[in-house]
């Protein structure tokens, strides 16, 4: 299996990846095809696909913020069961992020991720791919070490229509297992940076950020 970085919508593997995203994720979670041009050309956004015998069987997007010394996993897609795609992507991504942090003269603090909560929203089908089942994914992320940041989370729809998307938690994977909270300032700064690309912020998101700005820290709780 190959770990191939995509840096252009002209890459012949990009269309396959985008179709896989459309098959797996809800529509409001998938950026339009043409809108991928600039993100893919951004050196800070790292989009990789798992390629087996010329076919895209998985994908992941993530980024490392040098000034925050944290990462964000945008998504991970496992296209087929029984191939070890999830672990392959996880180990390749982890090695890449550790190398980026080392080049920045630091050890990675941790990694954010939005995590579906199937106990609140039960209609996610994820293309019928069982490894993508939100119950399975949530448990896997818990085993890896992800925690839930203790505040009600919403995010702006990737349709950029000003709607708030619910049914997720904002998770954080601390590299130090003894870490019990995250500075609220870091969470706010990260969220503002991450969603800069979407100008139409829902009021619920603005209110959420305003509440976070009143805090000193945000507790890390079990998923």
PDB file of N, CA, C and O in Angstrom, residues 44 48 85 95-97 99 104 106 128 131 136 144 158 162 179:
ATOM      1  N   UNK A  44       0.558  23.924   4.037  1.00  0.00           N
ATOM      2  CA  UNK A  44       0.242  23.558   5.409  1.00  0.00           C
ATOM      3  C   UNK A  44      -0.843  22.503   5.537  1.00  0.00           C
ATOM      4  O   UNK A  44      -1.048  21.942   6.615  1.00  0.00           O
ATOM      5  N   UNK A  48      -3.397  13.040   1.996  1.00  0.00           N
ATOM      6  CA  UNK A  48      -2.771  11.814   1.528  1.00  0.00           C
ATOM      7  C   UNK A  48      -3.842  10.762   1.251  1.00  0.00           C
ATOM      8  O   UNK A  48      -4.885  10.729   1.923  1.00  0.00           O
ATOM      9  N   UNK A  85      -6.355  -0.526   6.506  1.00  0.00           N
ATOM     10  CA  UNK A  85      -6.210   0.846   6.020  1.00  0.00           C
ATOM     11  C   UNK A  85      -6.135   1.838   7.178  1.00  0.00           C
ATOM     12  O   UNK A  85      -5.324   2.777   7.164  1.00  0.00           O
ATOM     13  N   UNK A  95       3.829   9.536  12.018  1.00  0.00           N
ATOM     14  CA  UNK A  95       5.246   9.716  11.711  1.00  0.00           C
ATOM     15  C   UNK A  95       5.491  11.062  11.028  1.00  0.00           C
ATOM     16  O   UNK A  95       6.474  11.761  11.319  1.00  0.00           O
ATOM     17  N   UNK A  96       4.607  11.437  10.110  1.00  0.00           N
ATOM     18  CA  UNK A  96       4.743  12.694   9.394  1.00  0.00           C
ATOM     19  C   UNK A  96       4.623  13.874  10.353  1.00  0.00           C
ATOM     20  O   UNK A  96       5.421  14.818  10.312  1.00  0.00           O
ATOM     21  N   UNK A  97       3.644  13.828  11.265  1.00  0.00           N
ATOM     22  CA  UNK A  97       3.438  14.930  12.206  1.00  0.00           C
ATOM     23  C   UNK A  97       4.588  15.051  13.197  1.00  0.00           C
ATOM     24  O   UNK A  97       5.012  16.161  13.538  1.00  0.00           O
ATOM     25  N   UNK A  99       7.610  14.270  12.612  1.00  0.00           N
ATOM     26  CA  UNK A  99       8.731  14.836  11.854  1.00  0.00           C
ATOM     27  C   UNK A  99       8.558  16.344  11.671  1.00  0.00           C
ATOM     28  O   UNK A  99       9.530  17.111  11.759  1.00  0.00           O
ATOM     29  N   UNK A 104      10.332  21.716  13.687  1.00  0.00           N
ATOM     30  CA  UNK A 104       9.975  22.970  14.346  1.00  0.00           C
ATOM     31  C   UNK A 104      10.680  23.098  15.698  1.00  0.00           C
ATOM     32  O   UNK A 104      10.420  24.034  16.453  1.00  0.00           O
ATOM     33  N   UNK A 106      10.375  21.051  18.293  1.00  0.00           N
ATOM     34  CA  UNK A 106       9.493  20.748  19.417  1.00  0.00           C
ATOM     35  C   UNK A 106       9.019  19.294  19.355  1.00  0.00           C
ATOM     36  O   UNK A 106       9.231  18.604  18.361  1.00  0.00           O
ATOM     37  N   UNK A 128     -22.296   2.922   4.265  1.00  0.00           N
ATOM     38  CA  UNK A 128     -22.421   1.503   4.585  1.00  0.00           C
ATOM     39  C   UNK A 128     -21.091   0.817   4.842  1.00  0.00           C
ATOM     40  O   UNK A 128     -21.034  -0.408   4.964  1.00  0.00           O
ATOM     41  N   UNK A 131     -16.189  -0.044   8.914  1.00  0.00           N
ATOM     42  CA  UNK A 131     -15.140   0.602   9.703  1.00  0.00           C
ATOM     43  C   UNK A 131     -15.375   2.099   9.922  1.00  0.00           C
ATOM     44  O   UNK A 131     -14.778   2.695  10.820  1.00  0.00           O
ATOM     45  N   UNK A 136     -18.002   2.601  15.888  1.00  0.00           N
ATOM     46  CA  UNK A 136     -16.686   1.969  15.765  1.00  0.00           C
ATOM     47  C   UNK A 136     -15.594   3.024  15.829  1.00  0.00           C
ATOM     48  O   UNK A 136     -14.598   2.894  16.568  1.00  0.00           O
ATOM     49  N   UNK A 144      -7.078   4.985  20.929  1.00  0.00           N
ATOM     50  CA  UNK A 144      -5.860   5.692  20.530  1.00  0.00           C
ATOM     51  C   UNK A 144      -5.434   6.682  21.613  1.00  0.00           C
ATOM     52  O   UNK A 144      -4.241   6.922  21.822  1.00  0.00           O
ATOM     53  N   UNK A 158     -19.837  23.051   6.011  1.00  0.00           N
ATOM     54  CA  UNK A 158     -18.894  23.231   4.912  1.00  0.00           C
ATOM     55  C   UNK A 158     -19.607  23.626   3.620  1.00  0.00           C
ATOM     56  O   UNK A 158     -18.959  23.889   2.607  1.00  0.00           O
ATOM     57  N   UNK A 162     -24.012  29.201   6.465  1.00  0.00           N
ATOM     58  CA  UNK A 162     -24.320  29.821   7.745  1.00  0.00           C
ATOM     59  C   UNK A 162     -25.048  28.920   8.721  1.00  0.00           C
ATOM     60  O   UNK A 162     -25.478  29.386   9.787  1.00  0.00           O
ATOM     61  N   UNK A 179      -2.029  14.840  30.814  1.00  0.00           N
ATOM     62  CA  UNK A 179      -2.671  16.126  30.536  1.00  0.00           C
ATOM     63  C   UNK A 179      -4.175  16.016  30.774  1.00  0.00           C
ATOM     64  O   UNK A 179      -4.847  15.137  30.229  1.00  0.00           O
TER      65      UNK A 179
END
